[in-house]
JSON list of C-alpha atoms in Angstrom, two decimals:
[
{"chain": "B", "resi": 72, "resn": "UNK", "atom": "CA", "xyz": [-151.50, 22.98, -49.99]},
{"chain": "B", "resi": 73, "resn": "UNK", "atom": "CA", "xyz": [-149.63, 20.28, -48.01]},
{"chain": "B", "resi": 74, "resn": "UNK", "atom": "CA", "xyz": [-151.41, 18.21, -45.47]},
{"chain": "B", "resi": 75, "resn": "UNK", "atom": "CA", "xyz": [-149.77, 18.51, -41.90]},
{"chain": "B", "resi": 76, "resn": "UNK", "atom": "CA", "xyz": [-150.85, 15.17, -40.39]},
{"chain": "B", "resi": 77, "resn": "UNK", "atom": "CA", "xyz": [-148.66, 12.93, -42.92]},
{"chain": "B", "resi": 78, "resn": "UNK", "atom": "CA", "xyz": [-145.11, 12.44, -43.58]},
{"chain": "B", "resi": 79, "resn": "UNK", "atom": "CA", "xyz": [-143.42, 11.00, -46.76]},
{"chain": "B", "resi": 80, "resn": "UNK", "atom": "CA", "xyz": [-141.62, 7.95, -46.02]},
{"chain": "B", "resi": 81, "resn": "UNK", "atom": "CA", "xyz": [-140.52, 5.84, -49.04]},
{"chain": "B", "resi": 82, "resn": "UNK", "atom": "CA", "xyz": [-141.12, 7.81, -52.34]},
{"chain": "B", "resi": 83, "resn": "UNK", "atom": "CA", "xyz": [-144.51, 9.76, -53.06]},
{"chain": "B", "resi": 84, "resn": "UNK", "atom": "CA", "xyz": [-146.38, 7.19, -50.53]},
{"chain": "B", "resi": 85, "resn": "UNK", "atom": "CA", "xyz": [-147.74, 8.94, -47.53]},
{"chain": "B", "resi": 86, "resn": "UNK", "atom": "CA", "xyz": [-148.84, 7.44, -44.09]},
{"chain": "B", "resi": 87, "resn": "UNK", "atom": "CA", "xyz": [-150.32, 9.20, -41.55]},
{"chain": "B", "resi": 88, "resn": "UNK", "atom": "CA", "xyz": [-149.09, 9.54, -37.61]},
{"chain": "B", "resi": 89, "resn": "UNK", "atom": "CA", "xyz": [-151.65, 7.46, -36.45]},
{"chain": "B", "resi": 90, "resn": "UNK", "atom": "CA", "xyz": [-151.48, 4.54, -38.92]},
{"chain": "B", "resi": 91, "resn": "UNK", "atom": "CA", "xyz": [-148.12, 4.56, -38.89]},
{"chain": "B", "resi": 92, "resn": "UNK", "atom": "CA", "xyz": [-148.03, 3.61, -34.91]},
{"chain": "B", "resi": 93, "resn": "UNK", "atom": "CA", "xyz": [-150.47, 1.04, -35.80]},
{"chain": "B", "resi": 94, "resn": "UNK", "atom": "CA", "xyz": [-147.87, -0.75, -38.09]},
{"chain": "B", "resi": 95, "resn": "UNK", "atom": "CA", "xyz": [-145.07, -0.15, -36.12]},
{"chain": "B", "resi": 96, "resn": "UNK", "atom": "CA", "xyz": [-147.23, -2.33, -33.66]},
{"chain": "B", "resi": 97, "resn": "UNK", "atom": "CA", "xyz": [-148.47, -4.55, -35.96]},
{"chain": "B", "resi": 98, "resn": "UNK", "atom": "CA", "xyz": [-144.45, -5.45, -36.81]},
{"chain": "B", "resi": 99, "resn": "UNK", "atom": "CA", "xyz": [-143.76, -6.32, -33.17]},
{"chain": "B", "resi": 100, "resn": "UNK", "atom": "CA", "xyz": [-145.96, -7.95, -32.11]},
{"chain": "B", "resi": 101, "resn": "UNK", "atom": "CA", "xyz": [-144.59, -11.09, -33.29]},
{"chain": "B", "resi": 102, "resn": "UNK", "atom": "CA", "xyz": [-141.63, -10.57, -30.93]},
{"chain": "B", "resi": 103, "resn": "UNK", "atom": "CA", "xyz": [-143.62, -10.17, -27.68]},
{"chain": "B", "resi": 104, "resn": "UNK", "atom": "CA", "xyz": [-144.09, -13.50, -28.48]},
{"chain": "B", "resi": 105, "resn": "UNK", "atom": "CA", "xyz": [-140.26, -15.11, -28.49]},
{"chain": "B", "resi": 106, "resn": "UNK", "atom": "CA", "xyz": [-138.99, -17.04, -25.76]},
{"chain": "B", "resi": 107, "resn": "UNK", "atom": "CA", "xyz": [-136.71, -15.33, -23.30]},
{"chain": "B", "resi": 108, "resn": "UNK", "atom": "CA", "xyz": [-133.09, -16.48, -24.40]},
{"chain": "B", "resi": 109, "resn": "UNK", "atom": "CA", "xyz": [-130.63, -16.77, -21.16]},
{"chain": "B", "resi": 110, "resn": "UNK", "atom": "CA", "xyz": [-129.38, -13.62, -22.32]},
{"chain": "B", "resi": 111, "resn": "UNK", "atom": "CA", "xyz": [-132.30, -11.77, -21.19]},
{"chain": "B", "resi": 112, "resn": "UNK", "atom": "CA", "xyz": [-133.67, -14.26, -18.99]},
{"chain": "B", "resi": 113, "resn": "UNK", "atom": "CA", "xyz": [-131.84, -13.31, -16.16]},
{"chain": "B", "resi": 114, "resn": "UNK", "atom": "CA", "xyz": [-132.15, -9.99, -15.28]},
{"chain": "B", "resi": 115, "resn": "UNK", "atom": "CA", "xyz": [-134.16, -9.45, -11.93]},
{"chain": "B", "resi": 116, "resn": "UNK", "atom": "CA", "xyz": [-134.51, -11.65, -9.22]},
{"chain": "B", "resi": 117, "resn": "UNK", "atom": "CA", "xyz": [-137.65, -13.41, -10.47]},
{"chain": "B", "resi": 118, "resn": "UNK", "atom": "CA", "xyz": [-135.69, -16.23, -12.23]},
{"chain": "B", "resi": 119, "resn": "UNK", "atom": "CA", "xyz": [-133.82, -17.06, -8.88]},
{"chain": "B", "resi": 120, "resn": "UNK", "atom": "CA", "xyz": [-134.98, -19.31, -6.13]},
{"chain": "B", "resi": 121, "resn": "UNK", "atom": "CA", "xyz": [-135.17, -16.60, -3.40]},
{"chain": "B", "resi": 122, "resn": "UNK", "atom": "CA", "xyz": [-136.53, -19.08, -0.56]},
{"chain": "B", "resi": 123, "resn": "UNK", "atom": "CA", "xyz": [-132.91, -20.70, -1.19]},
{"chain": "B", "resi": 124, "resn": "UNK", "atom": "CA", "xyz": [-130.10, -18.75, -0.15]},
{"chain": "B", "resi": 125, "resn": "UNK", "atom": "CA", "xyz": [-127.10, -21.13, -0.66]},
{"chain": "B", "resi": 126, "resn": "UNK", "atom": "CA", "xyz": [-122.69, -20.33, -0.26]},
{"chain": "B", "resi": 127, "resn": "UNK", "atom": "CA", "xyz": [-120.62, -21.21, -2.84]},
{"chain": "B", "resi": 128, "resn": "UNK", "atom": "CA", "xyz": [-116.51, -21.36, -3.09]},
{"chain": "B", "resi": 129, "resn": "UNK", "atom": "CA", "xyz": [-113.85, -22.20, -5.49]},
{"chain": "B", "resi": 130, "resn": "UNK", "atom": "CA", "xyz": [-112.06, -20.47, -7.99]},
{"chain": "B", "resi": 131, "resn": "UNK", "atom": "CA", "xyz": [-112.68, -18.75, -10.99]},
{"chain": "B", "resi": 132, "resn": "UNK", "atom": "CA", "xyz": [-112.33, -21.20, -14.50]},
{"chain": "B", "resi": 133, "resn": "UNK", "atom": "CA", "xyz": [-113.07, -19.25, -17.03]},
{"chain": "B", "resi": 134, "resn": "UNK", "atom": "CA", "xyz": [-112.68, -15.34, -18.45]},
{"chain": "B", "resi": 135, "resn": "UNK", "atom": "CA", "xyz": [-116.43, -14.91, -18.50]},
{"chain": "B", "resi": 136, "resn": "UNK", "atom": "CA", "xyz": [-118.07, -11.71, -19.96]},
{"chain": "B", "resi": 137, "resn": "UNK", "atom": "CA", "xyz": [-116.66, -7.89, -18.04]},
{"chain": "B", "resi": 138, "resn": "UNK", "atom": "CA", "xyz": [-119.19, -5.65, -19.07]},
{"chain": "B", "resi": 139, "resn": "UNK", "atom": "CA", "xyz": [-122.72, -5.18, -19.36]},
{"chain": "B", "resi": 140, "resn": "UNK", "atom": "CA", "xyz": [-125.73, -5.99, -19.02]},
{"chain": "B", "resi": 141, "resn": "UNK", "atom": "CA", "xyz": [-124.22, -8.20, -16.51]},
{"chain": "B", "resi": 142, "resn": "UNK", "atom": "CA", "xyz": [-120.91, -9.52, -15.87]},
{"chain": "B", "resi": 143, "resn": "UNK", "atom": "CA", "xyz": [-120.54, -13.54, -15.54]},
{"chain": "B", "resi": 144, "resn": "UNK", "atom": "CA", "xyz": [-117.79, -16.27, -15.48]},
{"chain": "B", "resi": 145, "resn": "UNK", "atom": "CA", "xyz": [-117.61, -19.81, -14.46]},
{"chain": "B", "resi": 146, "resn": "UNK", "atom": "CA", "xyz": [-116.33, -20.86, -11.28]},
{"chain": "B", "resi": 147, "resn": "UNK", "atom": "CA", "xyz": [-115.14, -25.01, -10.10]},
{"chain": "B", "resi": 148, "resn": "UNK", "atom": "CA", "xyz": [-116.98, -25.47, -6.84]},
{"chain": "B", "resi": 149, "resn": "UNK", "atom": "CA", "xyz": [-114.74, -26.66, -3.65]},
{"chain": "B", "resi": 150, "resn": "UNK", "atom": "CA", "xyz": [-115.99, -30.43, -3.20]},
{"chain": "B", "resi": 151, "resn": "UNK", "atom": "CA", "xyz": [-115.55, -30.21, 0.84]},
{"chain": "B", "resi": 152, "resn": "UNK", "atom": "CA", "xyz": [-117.68, -27.11, 1.38]},
{"chain": "B", "resi": 153, "resn": "UNK", "atom": "CA", "xyz": [-118.84, -26.34, 4.94]},
{"chain": "B", "resi": 154, "resn": "UNK", "atom": "CA", "xyz": [-122.57, -26.49, 6.22]},
{"chain": "B", "resi": 155, "resn": "UNK", "atom": "CA", "xyz": [-122.98, -23.07, 5.65]},
{"chain": "B", "resi": 156, "resn": "UNK", "atom": "CA", "xyz": [-121.73, -19.75, 5.30]},
{"chain": "B", "resi": 157, "resn": "UNK", "atom": "CA", "xyz": [-118.01, -19.43, 6.89]},
{"chain": "B", "resi": 158, "resn": "UNK", "atom": "CA", "xyz": [-117.49, -16.37, 8.98]},
{"chain": "B", "resi": 159, "resn": "UNK", "atom": "CA", "xyz": [-117.07, -13.79, 6.80]},
{"chain": "B", "resi": 160, "resn": "UNK", "atom": "CA", "xyz": [-117.25, -9.96, 6.39]},
{"chain": "B", "resi": 161, "resn": "UNK", "atom": "CA", "xyz": [-120.57, -8.67, 5.26]},
{"chain": "B", "resi": 162, "resn": "UNK", "atom": "CA", "xyz": [-120.93, -5.43, 3.59]},
{"chain": "B", "resi": 163, "resn": "UNK", "atom": "CA", "xyz": [-121.81, -2.44, 4.64]},
{"chain": "B", "resi": 164, "resn": "UNK", "atom": "CA", "xyz": [-124.90, -2.27, 2.38]},
{"chain": "B", "resi": 165, "resn": "UNK", "atom": "CA", "xyz": [-126.14, -5.97, 4.09]},
{"chain": "B", "resi": 166, "resn": "UNK", "atom": "CA", "xyz": [-125.15, -5.76, 7.53]},
{"chain": "B", "resi": 167, "resn": "UNK", "atom": "CA", "xyz": [-128.98, -4.97, 9.07]},
{"chain": "B", "resi": 168, "resn": "UNK", "atom": "CA", "xyz": [-129.68, -7.86, 11.21]},
{"chain": "B", "resi": 169, "resn": "UNK", "atom": "CA", "xyz": [-132.47, -9.30, 8.79]},
{"chain": "B", "resi": 170, "resn": "UNK", "atom": "CA", "xyz": [-130.05, -9.80, 6.15]},
{"chain": "B", "resi": 171, "resn": "UNK", "atom": "CA", "xyz": [-126.78, -10.62, 8.20]},
{"chain": "B", "resi": 172, "resn": "UNK", "atom": "CA", "xyz": [-128.81, -13.41, 10.22]},
{"chain": "B", "resi": 173, "resn": "UNK", "atom": "CA", "xyz": [-129.69, -14.50, 6.36]},
{"chain": "B", "resi": 174, "resn": "UNK", "atom": "CA", "xyz": [-126.18, -14.42, 4.76]},
{"chain": "B", "resi": 175, "resn": "UNK", "atom": "CA", "xyz": [-124.54, -16.08, 7.67]},
{"chain": "B", "resi": 176, "resn": "UNK", "atom": "CA", "xyz": [-127.39, -18.93, 7.80]},
{"chain": "B", "resi": 177, "resn": "UNK", "atom": "CA", "xyz": [-126.73, -20.15, 4.17]},
{"chain": "B", "resi": 178, "resn": "UNK", "atom": "CA", "xyz": [-126.69, -23.59, 4.14]},
{"chain": "B", "resi": 179, "resn": "UNK", "atom": "CA", "xyz": [-123.85, -24.46, 1.35]},
{"chain": "B", "resi": 180, "resn": "UNK", "atom": "CA", "xyz": [-124.70, -25.84, -2.46]},
{"chain": "B", "resi": 181, "resn": "UNK", "atom": "CA", "xyz": [-124.94, -29.47, -2.88]},
{"chain": "B", "resi": 182, "resn": "UNK", "atom": "CA", "xyz": [-126.13, -29.63, -5.89]},
{"chain": "B", "resi": 183, "resn": "UNK", "atom": "CA", "xyz": [-125.17, -32.07, -9.04]},
{"chain": "B", "resi": 184, "resn": "UNK", "atom": "CA", "xyz": [-122.59, -29.15, -10.87]},
{"chain": "B", "resi": 185, "resn": "UNK", "atom": "CA", "xyz": [-118.97, -29.35, -10.13]},
{"chain": "B", "resi": 186, "resn": "UNK", "atom": "CA", "xyz": [-119.25, -26.18, -12.30]},
{"chain": "B", "resi": 187, "resn": "UNK", "atom": "CA", "xyz": [-120.88, -23.12, -11.72]},
{"chain": "B", "resi": 188, "resn": "UNK", "atom": "CA", "xyz": [-121.63, -19.64, -14.15]},
{"chain": "B", "resi": 189, "resn": "UNK", "atom": "CA", "xyz": [-121.69, -16.82, -11.77]},
{"chain": "B", "resi": 190, "resn": "UNK", "atom": "CA", "xyz": [-123.61, -13.88, -13.08]},
{"chain": "B", "resi": 191, "resn": "UNK", "atom": "CA", "xyz": [-122.97, -10.66, -11.37]},
{"chain": "B", "resi": 192, "resn": "UNK", "atom": "CA", "xyz": [-123.53, -6.94, -11.59]},
{"chain": "B", "resi": 193, "resn": "UNK", "atom": "CA", "xyz": [-122.37, -4.89, -14.47]},
{"chain": "B", "resi": 194, "resn": "UNK", "atom": "CA", "xyz": [-118.90, -3.14, -13.99]},
{"chain": "B", "resi": 195, "resn": "UNK", "atom": "CA", "xyz": [-120.47, 0.44, -12.78]},
{"chain": "B", "resi": 196, "resn": "UNK", "atom": "CA", "xyz": [-121.84, -1.57, -10.22]},
{"chain": "B", "resi": 197, "resn": "UNK", "atom": "CA", "xyz": [-119.98, -4.11, -8.79]},
{"chain": "B", "resi": 198, "resn": "UNK", "atom": "CA", "xyz": [-117.09, -1.07, -8.94]},
{"chain": "B", "resi": 199, "resn": "UNK", "atom": "CA", "xyz": [-119.12, 0.75, -6.64]},
{"chain": "B", "resi": 200, "resn": "UNK", "atom": "CA", "xyz": [-119.35, -2.04, -4.13]},
{"chain": "B", "resi": 201, "resn": "UNK", "atom": "CA", "xyz": [-115.75, -3.11, -4.53]},
{"chain": "B", "resi": 202, "resn": "UNK", "atom": "CA", "xyz": [-114.94, -4.90, -7.77]},
{"chain": "B", "resi": 203, "resn": "UNK", "atom": "CA", "xyz": [-113.08, -2.52, -10.37]},
{"chain": "B", "resi": 204, "resn": "UNK", "atom": "CA", "xyz": [-112.01, -5.05, -12.62]},
{"chain": "B", "resi": 205, "resn": "UNK", "atom": "CA", "xyz": [-112.67, -8.92, -14.42]},
{"chain": "B", "resi": 206, "resn": "UNK", "atom": "CA", "xyz": [-111.74, -11.90, -11.73]},
{"chain": "B", "resi": 207, "resn": "UNK", "atom": "CA", "xyz": [-108.98, -13.91, -13.07]},
{"chain": "B", "resi": 208, "resn": "UNK", "atom": "CA", "xyz": [-108.89, -17.44, -13.70]},
{"chain": "B", "resi": 209, "resn": "UNK", "atom": "CA", "xyz": [-107.14, -18.89, -10.88]},
{"chain": "B", "resi": 210, "resn": "UNK", "atom": "CA", "xyz": [-108.57, -16.39, -7.88]},
{"chain": "B", "resi": 211, "resn": "UNK", "atom": "CA", "xyz": [-110.62, -17.76, -5.33]},
{"chain": "B", "resi": 212, "resn": "UNK", "atom": "CA", "xyz": [-114.44, -16.95, -4.92]},
{"chain": "B", "resi": 213, "resn": "UNK", "atom": "CA", "xyz": [-116.70, -16.92, -2.28]},
{"chain": "B", "resi": 214, "resn": "UNK", "atom": "CA", "xyz": [-120.82, -16.21, -2.79]},
{"chain": "B", "resi": 215, "resn": "UNK", "atom": "CA", "xyz": [-124.10, -16.23, -1.51]},
{"chain": "B", "resi": 216, "resn": "UNK", "atom": "CA", "xyz": [-127.06, -15.82, -3.56]},
{"chain": "B", "resi": 217, "resn": "UNK", "atom": "CA", "xyz": [-129.55, -17.69, -5.19]},
{"chain": "B", "resi": 218, "resn": "UNK", "atom": "CA", "xyz": [-130.03, -20.64, -8.09]},
{"chain": "B", "resi": 219, "resn": "UNK", "atom": "CA", "xyz": [-131.54, -20.33, -11.02]},
{"chain": "B", "resi": 220, "resn": "UNK", "atom": "CA", "xyz": [-134.83, -21.95, -11.38]},
{"chain": "B", "resi": 221, "resn": "UNK", "atom": "CA", "xyz": [-135.06, -23.20, -14.83]},
{"chain": "B", "resi": 222, "resn": "UNK", "atom": "CA", "xyz": [-130.98, -23.34, -15.42]},
{"chain": "B", "resi": 223, "resn": "UNK", "atom": "CA", "xyz": [-129.78, -24.79, -12.34]},
{"chain": "B", "resi": 224, "resn": "UNK", "atom": "CA", "xyz": [-126.15, -24.35, -14.02]},
{"chain": "B", "resi": 225, "resn": "UNK", "atom": "CA", "xyz": [-126.83, -20.19, -13.25]},
{"chain": "B", "resi": 226, "resn": "UNK", "atom": "CA", "xyz": [-125.51, -18.43, -9.58]},
{"chain": "B", "resi": 227, "resn": "UNK", "atom": "CA", "xyz": [-126.45, -15.27, -8.69]},
{"chain": "B", "resi": 228, "resn": "UNK", "atom": "CA", "xyz": [-125.41, -13.77, -5.55]},
{"chain": "B", "resi": 229, "resn": "UNK", "atom": "CA", "xyz": [-126.38, -10.69, -3.35]},
{"chain": "B", "resi": 230, "resn": "UNK", "atom": "CA", "xyz": [-122.94, -10.87, -2.09]},
{"chain": "B", "resi": 231, "resn": "UNK", "atom": "CA", "xyz": [-119.77, -12.37, -3.01]},
{"chain": "B", "resi": 232, "resn": "UNK", "atom": "CA", "xyz": [-116.33, -12.38, -1.95]},
{"chain": "B", "resi": 233, "resn": "UNK", "atom": "CA", "xyz": [-112.98, -12.44, -3.72]},
{"chain": "B", "resi": 234, "resn": "UNK", "atom": "CA", "xyz": [-109.12, -13.27, -3.53]},
{"chain": "B", "resi": 235, "resn": "UNK", "atom": "CA", "xyz": [-107.08, -14.77, -1.04]},
{"chain": "B", "resi": 236, "resn": "UNK", "atom": "CA", "xyz": [-108.49, -11.99, 1.31]},
{"chain": "B", "resi": 237, "resn": "UNK", "atom": "CA", "xyz": [-111.94, -12.95, 0.72]},
{"chain": "B", "resi": 238, "resn": "UNK", "atom": "CA", "xyz": [-113.43, -8.24, -0.41]},
{"chain": "B", "resi": 239, "resn": "UNK", "atom": "CA", "xyz": [-116.95, -8.22, 0.02]},
{"chain": "B", "resi": 240, "resn": "UNK", "atom": "CA", "xyz": [-118.61, -7.07, -2.67]},
{"chain": "B", "resi": 241, "resn": "UNK", "atom": "CA", "xyz": [-122.86, -6.25, -2.55]},
{"chain": "B", "resi": 242, "resn": "UNK", "atom": "CA", "xyz": [-124.23, -7.39, -5.34]},
{"chain": "B", "resi": 243, "resn": "UNK", "atom": "CA", "xyz": [-128.20, -5.78, -3.86]},
{"chain": "B", "resi": 244, "resn": "UNK", "atom": "CA", "xyz": [-129.37, -2.85, -4.90]},
{"chain": "B", "resi": 245, "resn": "UNK", "atom": "CA", "xyz": [-130.72, -1.46, -2.07]},
{"chain": "B", "resi": 246, "resn": "UNK", "atom": "CA", "xyz": [-130.23, -2.59, 1.18]},
{"chain": "B", "resi": 247, "resn": "UNK", "atom": "CA", "xyz": [-132.65, -5.68, 1.50]},
{"chain": "B", "resi": 248, "resn": "UNK", "atom": "CA", "xyz": [-132.05, -9.25, 0.54]},
{"chain": "B", "resi": 249, "resn": "UNK", "atom": "CA", "xyz": [-134.69, -10.68, -2.74]},
{"chain": "B", "resi": 250, "resn": "UNK", "atom": "CA", "xyz": [-136.89, -12.38, -1.41]}
]
């Protein structure tokens, strides 16, 4: 008569389902203590300085990656940024006065970098919000967003504008800026 709470694994060895869960848990435990690598560390807003909303502008300077989990590329930052966000069209998702006032009042980036890595939503979301393709080298980019807390060369916009026509693209899931 077969024991129904055991399954055959490697050859004739049998391991009960309960014991298998313990073994798998023990095998995975060391992974939980690994540090977050940059490819994983940027997800979500907590890694960004959401107390300091900044405006940046420049030109796309790398092909970057157009894909999941996020698209990213580099820009060369303009050397003569205005004091705060210039008058630009705010996407519908961020037109609530509480958000649009903050976007329009964002002060310009005055950090040490002449080039920043930009991380945006994946193609499916960016496409819904107005950008259905990768940006091209030399293309105009303006954004309002946050600098990463541990990598001050990484910028994540809540909204950005691309091209000479400054086409707006929301980057916030929902209708409220992260704080």
